[in-house]
Tab-separated table of C-alpha atoms (C1' of nucleotides) in Angstrom:
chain	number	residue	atom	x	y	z
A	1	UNK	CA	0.000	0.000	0.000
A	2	UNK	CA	3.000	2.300	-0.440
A	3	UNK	CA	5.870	3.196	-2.830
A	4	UNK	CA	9.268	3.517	-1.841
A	5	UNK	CA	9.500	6.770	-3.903
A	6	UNK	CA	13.386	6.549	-4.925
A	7	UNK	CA	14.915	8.128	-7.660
A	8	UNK	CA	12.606	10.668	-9.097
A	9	UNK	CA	13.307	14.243	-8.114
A	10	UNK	CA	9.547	15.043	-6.498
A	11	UNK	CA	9.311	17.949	-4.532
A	12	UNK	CA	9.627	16.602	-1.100
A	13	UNK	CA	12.790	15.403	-2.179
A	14	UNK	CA	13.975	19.193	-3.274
A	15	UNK	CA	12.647	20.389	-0.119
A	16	UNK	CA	14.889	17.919	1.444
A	17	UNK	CA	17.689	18.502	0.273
A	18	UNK	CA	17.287	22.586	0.259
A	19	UNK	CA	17.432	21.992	4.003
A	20	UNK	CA	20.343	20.228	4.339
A	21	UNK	CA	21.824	22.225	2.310
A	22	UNK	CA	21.095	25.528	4.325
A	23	UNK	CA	22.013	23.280	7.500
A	24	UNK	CA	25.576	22.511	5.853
A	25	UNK	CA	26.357	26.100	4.845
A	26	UNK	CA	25.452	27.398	7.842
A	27	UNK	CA	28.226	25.037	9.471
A	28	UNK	CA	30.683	25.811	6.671
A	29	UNK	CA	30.252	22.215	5.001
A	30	UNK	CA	29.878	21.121	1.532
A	31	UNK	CA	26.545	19.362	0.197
A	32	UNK	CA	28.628	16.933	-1.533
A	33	UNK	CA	27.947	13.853	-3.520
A	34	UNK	CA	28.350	11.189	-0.639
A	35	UNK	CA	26.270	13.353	1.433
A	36	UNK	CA	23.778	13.753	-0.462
A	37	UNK	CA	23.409	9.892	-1.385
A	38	UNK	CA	23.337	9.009	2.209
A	39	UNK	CA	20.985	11.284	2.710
A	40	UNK	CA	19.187	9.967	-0.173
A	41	UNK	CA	19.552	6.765	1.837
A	42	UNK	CA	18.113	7.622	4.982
A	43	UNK	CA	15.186	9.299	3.320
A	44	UNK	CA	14.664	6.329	1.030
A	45	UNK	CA	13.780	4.144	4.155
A	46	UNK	CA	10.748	3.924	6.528
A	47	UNK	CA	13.246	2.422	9.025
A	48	UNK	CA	16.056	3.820	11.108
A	49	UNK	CA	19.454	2.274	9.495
A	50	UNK	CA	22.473	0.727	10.351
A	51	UNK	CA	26.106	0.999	8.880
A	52	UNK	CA	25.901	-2.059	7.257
A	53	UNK	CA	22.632	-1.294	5.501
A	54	UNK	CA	23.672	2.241	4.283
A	55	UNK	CA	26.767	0.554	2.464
A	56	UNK	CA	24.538	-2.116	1.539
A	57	UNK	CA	22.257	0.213	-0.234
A	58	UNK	CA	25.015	2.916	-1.478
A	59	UNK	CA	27.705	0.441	-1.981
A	60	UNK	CA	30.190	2.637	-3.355
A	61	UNK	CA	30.238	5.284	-0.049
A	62	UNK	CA	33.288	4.249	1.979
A	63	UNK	CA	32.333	3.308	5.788
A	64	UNK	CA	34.619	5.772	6.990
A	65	UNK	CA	32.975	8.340	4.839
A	66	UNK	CA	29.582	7.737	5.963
A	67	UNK	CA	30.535	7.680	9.475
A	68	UNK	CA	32.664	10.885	9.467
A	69	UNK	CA	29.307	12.246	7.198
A	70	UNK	CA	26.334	10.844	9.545
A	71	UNK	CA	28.077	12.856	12.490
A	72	UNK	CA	28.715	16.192	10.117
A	73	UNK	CA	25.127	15.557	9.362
A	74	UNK	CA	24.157	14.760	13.209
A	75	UNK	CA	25.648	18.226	14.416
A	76	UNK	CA	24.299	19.871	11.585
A	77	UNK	CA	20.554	18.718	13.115
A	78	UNK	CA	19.831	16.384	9.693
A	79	UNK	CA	20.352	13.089	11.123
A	80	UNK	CA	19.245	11.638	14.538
A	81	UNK	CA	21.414	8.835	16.146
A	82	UNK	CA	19.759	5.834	17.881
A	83	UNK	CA	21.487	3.547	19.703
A	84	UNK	CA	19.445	0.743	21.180
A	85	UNK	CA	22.463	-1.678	22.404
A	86	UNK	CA	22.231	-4.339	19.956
A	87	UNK	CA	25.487	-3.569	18.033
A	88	UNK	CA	25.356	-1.119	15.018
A	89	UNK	CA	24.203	2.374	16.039
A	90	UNK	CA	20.682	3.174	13.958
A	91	UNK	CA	20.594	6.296	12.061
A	92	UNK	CA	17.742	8.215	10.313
A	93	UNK	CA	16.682	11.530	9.441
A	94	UNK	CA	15.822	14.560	12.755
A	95	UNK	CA	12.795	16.011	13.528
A	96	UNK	CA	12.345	18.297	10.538
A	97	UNK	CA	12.493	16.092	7.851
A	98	UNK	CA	10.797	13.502	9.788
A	99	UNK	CA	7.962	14.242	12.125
A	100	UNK	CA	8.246	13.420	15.583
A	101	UNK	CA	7.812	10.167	16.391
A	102	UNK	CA	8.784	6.999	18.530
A	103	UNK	CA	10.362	3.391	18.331
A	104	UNK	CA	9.200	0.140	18.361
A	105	UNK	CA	12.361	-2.343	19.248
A	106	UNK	CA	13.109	-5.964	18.421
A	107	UNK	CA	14.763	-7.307	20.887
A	108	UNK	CA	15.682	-10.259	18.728
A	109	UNK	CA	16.804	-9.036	15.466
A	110	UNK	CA	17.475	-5.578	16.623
A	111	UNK	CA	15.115	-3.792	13.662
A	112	UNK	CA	13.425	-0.637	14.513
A	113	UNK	CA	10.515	0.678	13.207
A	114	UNK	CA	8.290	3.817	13.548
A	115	UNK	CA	5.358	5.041	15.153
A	116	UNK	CA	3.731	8.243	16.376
A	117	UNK	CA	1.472	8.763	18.892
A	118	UNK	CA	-1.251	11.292	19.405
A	119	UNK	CA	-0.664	14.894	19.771
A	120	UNK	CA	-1.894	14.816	22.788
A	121	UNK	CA	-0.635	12.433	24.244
A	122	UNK	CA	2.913	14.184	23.215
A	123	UNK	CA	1.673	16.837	24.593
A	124	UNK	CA	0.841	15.700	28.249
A	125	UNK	CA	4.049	13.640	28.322
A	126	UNK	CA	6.491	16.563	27.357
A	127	UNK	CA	4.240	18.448	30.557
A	128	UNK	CA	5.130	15.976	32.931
A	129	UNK	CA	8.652	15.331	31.631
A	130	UNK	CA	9.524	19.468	31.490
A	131	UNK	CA	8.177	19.278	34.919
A	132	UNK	CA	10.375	16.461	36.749
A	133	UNK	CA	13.377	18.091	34.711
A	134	UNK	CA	12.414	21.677	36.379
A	135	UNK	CA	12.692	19.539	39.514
A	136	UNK	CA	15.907	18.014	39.203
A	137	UNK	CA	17.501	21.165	37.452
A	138	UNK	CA	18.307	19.609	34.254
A	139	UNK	CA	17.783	21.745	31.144
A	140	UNK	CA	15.398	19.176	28.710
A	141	UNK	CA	16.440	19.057	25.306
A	142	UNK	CA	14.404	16.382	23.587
A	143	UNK	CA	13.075	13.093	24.663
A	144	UNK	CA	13.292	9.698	23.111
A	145	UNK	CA	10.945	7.106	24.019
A	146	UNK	CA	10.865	3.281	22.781
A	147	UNK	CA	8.600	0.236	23.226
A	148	UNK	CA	10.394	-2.892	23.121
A	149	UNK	CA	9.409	-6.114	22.164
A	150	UNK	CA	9.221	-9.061	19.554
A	151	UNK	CA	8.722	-7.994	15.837
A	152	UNK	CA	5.538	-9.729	13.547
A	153	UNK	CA	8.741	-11.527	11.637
A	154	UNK	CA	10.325	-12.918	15.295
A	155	UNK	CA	6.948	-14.186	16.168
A	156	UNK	CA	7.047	-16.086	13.848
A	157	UNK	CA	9.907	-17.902	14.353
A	158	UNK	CA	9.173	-19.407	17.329
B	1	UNK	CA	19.829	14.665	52.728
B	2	UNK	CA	20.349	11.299	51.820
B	3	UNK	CA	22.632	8.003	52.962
B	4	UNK	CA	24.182	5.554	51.301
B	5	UNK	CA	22.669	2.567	52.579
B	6	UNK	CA	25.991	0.395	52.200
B	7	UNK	CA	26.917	-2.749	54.391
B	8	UNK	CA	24.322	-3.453	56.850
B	9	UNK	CA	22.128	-6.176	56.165
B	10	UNK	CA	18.584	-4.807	56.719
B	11	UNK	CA	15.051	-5.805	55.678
B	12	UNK	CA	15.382	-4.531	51.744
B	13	UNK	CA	18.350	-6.028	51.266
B	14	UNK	CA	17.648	-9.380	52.475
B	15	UNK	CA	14.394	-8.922	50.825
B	16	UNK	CA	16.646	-7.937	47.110
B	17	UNK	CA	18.966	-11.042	47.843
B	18	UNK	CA	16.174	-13.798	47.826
B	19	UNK	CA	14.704	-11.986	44.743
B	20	UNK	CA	18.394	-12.670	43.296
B	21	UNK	CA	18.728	-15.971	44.609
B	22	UNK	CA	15.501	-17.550	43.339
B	23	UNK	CA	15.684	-16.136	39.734
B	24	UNK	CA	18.861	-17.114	39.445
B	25	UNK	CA	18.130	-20.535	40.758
B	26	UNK	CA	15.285	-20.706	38.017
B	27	UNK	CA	17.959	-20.716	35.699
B	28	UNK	CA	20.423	-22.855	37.446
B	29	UNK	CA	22.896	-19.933	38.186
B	30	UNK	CA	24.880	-20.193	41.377
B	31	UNK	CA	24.236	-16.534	43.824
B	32	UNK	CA	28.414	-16.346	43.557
B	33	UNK	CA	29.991	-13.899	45.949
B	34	UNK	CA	31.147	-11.885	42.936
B	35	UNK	CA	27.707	-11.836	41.856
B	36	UNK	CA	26.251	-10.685	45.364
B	37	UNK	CA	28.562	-7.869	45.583
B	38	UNK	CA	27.828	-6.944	42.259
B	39	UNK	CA	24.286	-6.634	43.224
B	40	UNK	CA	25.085	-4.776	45.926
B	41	UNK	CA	27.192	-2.355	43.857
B	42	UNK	CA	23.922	-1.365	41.744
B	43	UNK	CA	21.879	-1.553	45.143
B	44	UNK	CA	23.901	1.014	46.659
B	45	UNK	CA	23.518	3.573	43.784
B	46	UNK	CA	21.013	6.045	42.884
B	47	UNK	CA	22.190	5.889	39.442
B	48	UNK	CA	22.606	3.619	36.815
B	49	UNK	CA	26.311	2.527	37.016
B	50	UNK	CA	28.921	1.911	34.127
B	51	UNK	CA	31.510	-0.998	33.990
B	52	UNK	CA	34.298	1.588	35.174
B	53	UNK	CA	32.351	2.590	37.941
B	54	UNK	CA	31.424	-0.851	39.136
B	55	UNK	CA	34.762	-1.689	39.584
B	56	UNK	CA	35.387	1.348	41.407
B	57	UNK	CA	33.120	0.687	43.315
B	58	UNK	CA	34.231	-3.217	43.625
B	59	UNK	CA	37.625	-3.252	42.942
B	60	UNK	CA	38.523	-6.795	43.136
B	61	UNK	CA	35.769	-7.977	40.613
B	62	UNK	CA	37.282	-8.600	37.246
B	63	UNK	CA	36.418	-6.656	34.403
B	64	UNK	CA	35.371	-10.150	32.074
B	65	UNK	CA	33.778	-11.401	35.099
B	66	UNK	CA	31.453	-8.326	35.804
B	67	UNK	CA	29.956	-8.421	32.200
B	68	UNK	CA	29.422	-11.958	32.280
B	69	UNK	CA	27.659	-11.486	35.295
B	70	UNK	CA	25.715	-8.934	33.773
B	71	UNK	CA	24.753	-10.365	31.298
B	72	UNK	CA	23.535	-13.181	33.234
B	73	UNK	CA	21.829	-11.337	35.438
B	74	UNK	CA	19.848	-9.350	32.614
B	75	UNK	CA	18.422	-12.348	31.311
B	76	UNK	CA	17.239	-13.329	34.376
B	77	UNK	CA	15.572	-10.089	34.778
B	78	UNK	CA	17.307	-8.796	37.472
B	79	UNK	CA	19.561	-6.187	35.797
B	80	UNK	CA	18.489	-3.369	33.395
B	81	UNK	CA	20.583	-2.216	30.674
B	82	UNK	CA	20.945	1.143	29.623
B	83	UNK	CA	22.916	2.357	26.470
B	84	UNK	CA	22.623	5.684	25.921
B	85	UNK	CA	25.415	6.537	23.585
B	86	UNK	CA	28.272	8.004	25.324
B	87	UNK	CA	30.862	5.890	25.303
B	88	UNK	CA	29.898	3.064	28.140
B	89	UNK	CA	26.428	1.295	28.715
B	90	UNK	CA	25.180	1.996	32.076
B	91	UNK	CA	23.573	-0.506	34.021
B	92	UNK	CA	20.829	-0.541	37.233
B	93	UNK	CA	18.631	-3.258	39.126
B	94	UNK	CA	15.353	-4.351	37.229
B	95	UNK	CA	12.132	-3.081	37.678
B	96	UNK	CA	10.999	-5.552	40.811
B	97	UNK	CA	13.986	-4.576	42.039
B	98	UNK	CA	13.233	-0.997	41.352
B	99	UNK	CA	10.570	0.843	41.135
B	100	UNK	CA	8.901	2.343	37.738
B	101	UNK	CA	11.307	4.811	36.469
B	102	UNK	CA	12.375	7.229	33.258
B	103	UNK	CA	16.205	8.423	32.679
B	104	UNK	CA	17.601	12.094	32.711
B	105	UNK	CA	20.454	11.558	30.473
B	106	UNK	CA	22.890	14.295	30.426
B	107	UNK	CA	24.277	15.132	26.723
B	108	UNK	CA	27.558	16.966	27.917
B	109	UNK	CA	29.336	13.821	30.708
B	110	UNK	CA	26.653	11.149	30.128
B	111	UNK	CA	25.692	10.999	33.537
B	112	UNK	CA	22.096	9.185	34.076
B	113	UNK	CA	19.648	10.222	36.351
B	114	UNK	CA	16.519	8.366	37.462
B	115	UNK	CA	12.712	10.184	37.639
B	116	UNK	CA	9.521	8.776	38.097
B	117	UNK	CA	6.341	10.157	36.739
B	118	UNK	CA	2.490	10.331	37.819
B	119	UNK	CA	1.109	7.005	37.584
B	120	UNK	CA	-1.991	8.367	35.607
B	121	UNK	CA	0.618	9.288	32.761
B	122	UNK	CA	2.443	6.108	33.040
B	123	UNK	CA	-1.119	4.576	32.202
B	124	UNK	CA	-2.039	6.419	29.718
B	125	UNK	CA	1.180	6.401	27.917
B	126	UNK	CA	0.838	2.426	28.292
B	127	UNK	CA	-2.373	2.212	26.594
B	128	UNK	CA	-1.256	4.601	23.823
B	129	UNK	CA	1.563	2.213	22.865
B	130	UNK	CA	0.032	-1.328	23.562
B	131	UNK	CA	-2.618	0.430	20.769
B	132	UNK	CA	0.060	1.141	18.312
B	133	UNK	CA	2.039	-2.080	19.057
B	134	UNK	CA	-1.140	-3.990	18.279
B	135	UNK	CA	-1.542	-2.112	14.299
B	136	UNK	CA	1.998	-2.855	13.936
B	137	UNK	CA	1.364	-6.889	15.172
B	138	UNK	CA	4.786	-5.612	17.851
B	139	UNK	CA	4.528	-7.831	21.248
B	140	UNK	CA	5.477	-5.552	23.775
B	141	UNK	CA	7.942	-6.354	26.681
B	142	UNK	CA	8.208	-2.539	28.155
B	143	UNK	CA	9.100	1.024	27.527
B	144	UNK	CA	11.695	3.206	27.755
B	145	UNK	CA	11.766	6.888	28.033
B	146	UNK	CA	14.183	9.289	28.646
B	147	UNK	CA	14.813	12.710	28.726
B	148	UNK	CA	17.957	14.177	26.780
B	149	UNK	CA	19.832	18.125	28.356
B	150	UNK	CA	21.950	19.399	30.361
B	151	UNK	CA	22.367	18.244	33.819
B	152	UNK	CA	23.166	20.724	36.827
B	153	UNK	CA	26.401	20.441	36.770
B	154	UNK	CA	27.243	20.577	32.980
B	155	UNK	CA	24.948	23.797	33.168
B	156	UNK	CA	27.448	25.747	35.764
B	157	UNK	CA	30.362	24.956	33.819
B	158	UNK	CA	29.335	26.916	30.856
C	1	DC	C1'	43.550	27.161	-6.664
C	2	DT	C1'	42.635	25.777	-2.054
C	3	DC	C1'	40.769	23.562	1.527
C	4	DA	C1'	37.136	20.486	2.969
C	5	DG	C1'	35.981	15.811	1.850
C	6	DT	C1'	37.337	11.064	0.591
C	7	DG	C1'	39.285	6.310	0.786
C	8	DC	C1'	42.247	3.155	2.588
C	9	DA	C1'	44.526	1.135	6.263
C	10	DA	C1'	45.588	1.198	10.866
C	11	DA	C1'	44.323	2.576	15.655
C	12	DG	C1'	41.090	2.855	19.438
C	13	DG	C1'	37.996	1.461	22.987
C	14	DA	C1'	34.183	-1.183	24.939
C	15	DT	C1'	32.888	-5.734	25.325
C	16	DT	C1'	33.496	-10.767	24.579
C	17	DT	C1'	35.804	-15.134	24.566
C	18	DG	C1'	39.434	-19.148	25.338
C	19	DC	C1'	41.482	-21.597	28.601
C	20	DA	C1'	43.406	-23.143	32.879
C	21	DT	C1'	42.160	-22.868	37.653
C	22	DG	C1'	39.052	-22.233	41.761
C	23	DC	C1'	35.045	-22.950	44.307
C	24	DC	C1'	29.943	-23.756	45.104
C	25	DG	C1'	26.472	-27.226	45.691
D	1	DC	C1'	33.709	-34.703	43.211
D	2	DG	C1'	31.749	-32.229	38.801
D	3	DG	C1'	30.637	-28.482	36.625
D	4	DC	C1'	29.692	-23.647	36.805
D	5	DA	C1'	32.254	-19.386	37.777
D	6	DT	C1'	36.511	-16.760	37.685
D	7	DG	C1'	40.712	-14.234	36.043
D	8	DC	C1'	43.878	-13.174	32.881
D	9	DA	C1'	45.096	-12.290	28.255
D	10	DA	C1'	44.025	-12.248	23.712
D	11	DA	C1'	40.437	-11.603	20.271
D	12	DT	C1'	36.376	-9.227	18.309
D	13	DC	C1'	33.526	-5.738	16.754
D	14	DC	C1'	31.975	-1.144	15.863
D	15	DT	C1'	33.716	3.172	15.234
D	16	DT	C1'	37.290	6.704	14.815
D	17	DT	C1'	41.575	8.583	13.041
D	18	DG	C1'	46.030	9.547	10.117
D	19	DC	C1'	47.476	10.562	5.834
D	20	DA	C1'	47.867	11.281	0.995
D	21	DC	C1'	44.741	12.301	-2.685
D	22	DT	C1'	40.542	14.199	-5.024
D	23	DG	C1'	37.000	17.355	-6.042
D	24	DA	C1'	33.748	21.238	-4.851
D	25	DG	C1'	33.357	26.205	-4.702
DNA sequence: CTCAGTGCAAAGGATTTGCATGCCG
DNA sequence: CGGCATGCAAATCCTTTGCACTGAG
């Protein structure tokens, strides 16, 4: 019931990549090739990515590269870094390219996949957690919030 | 305007020991010295603890042995881990060890702090994700929130 | 032209594992 | 006693870094 929309040059795709570029200029960086085929990457999936996949998918991008790129990209507010423990990091587009939204975890093959919850149920939640930060001093920045669990695929297996 | 609660053997922590004992009896583990003081390095915390500060706190446990005794004791559900990122995972007692609680993670040092919010968010935020879990056919084990700033400290040294 | 970006290979750091020995049940 | 648990050292795995080279502005 949905298209991977690759290749073709639509407009959410220009919009995309306007951004990043204005993010990388404003940090003095280059929208280069590599950059903009992992982005291309990231956008390309409906799941949060590992290493391994991003070279599996842009084969030519050296590792190296696309590490030293992900965290150009990470400072630069483009790419979000999840790390939920089982080995590779998981990487995927920030909050506005993507709109806000949580993670449901595998905890037996590791995948991660997307969902978002109700407005208002954001809403209360980022109440309560601004007001046990208040309380404790600490200046909130974001919050990250995952369900874990076994995937439809691992249920199967068993 | 707190205390440690270290050595003496009170109610709670004869209470935490037969919680340890019998799950890891249910898995034929043996309750090892190294393992008991381990347990009662993450007992005596308020925060989740890394491997470095484990042995600090234990300084005769090997390094191998502590991990492998962590691991073990997380998949007998009596150790949490928490990998936020930065460099080492962080680990605390489970939740019928401890009680219900979110993570103030602190993006400058790492440092982990627990909070605990209103039970009547806790529910809702329960119900919200068993209903997404169930259109994406996820089984879920439990959440995992946390908030993502500055702590005090890193906030005075700027 | 120049400097940021790249690729390769090598280093780094947290965690895991092999193996001989020690100790709990 | 017998096998799980331990400690040390070496190995592993993901990620980062050094350096010479290439390409974007």
């Amino acid at each position: 019931m949905e298209k991977p929309t690759a290749s073709p040059p639509d407009e959410q795709s220009l919009d995309r990549h306007a951004f990043v570029l204005e993010r990388l200029s404003n940090d003095n960086h280059r929208y280069t090739t590599g950059r903009h085929r992992l982005v291309d990457a990231l956008a390309g999936s409906s799941k949060p990515l590992t290493l391994p996949d991003i070279v599996a998918i842009a084969p030519d991008l050296a590792a190296s590269s696309v590490y030293r790129n992900l965290e150009v990209l990470e400072q630069c507010g483009v790419v979000k870094r999840i790390t939920s423990g089982s080995g590779h990091a998981h990487f995927e587009l920030a909050e506005p390219l993507l709109s806000h939204h949580h993670h449901l975890v595998c905890v037996d093959c590791g995948e991660i996949e997307d969902v978002r919850l109700d407005d208002e149920v954001e809403e209360l939640l980022d109440q309560h957690l601004n007001m046990v930060a208040t309380d404790a001093s600490f200046k909130p920045l974001r919050h990250n919030l995952d369900l874990q669990g076994h995937c439809e695929k691992c249920q199967d297996l068993l």
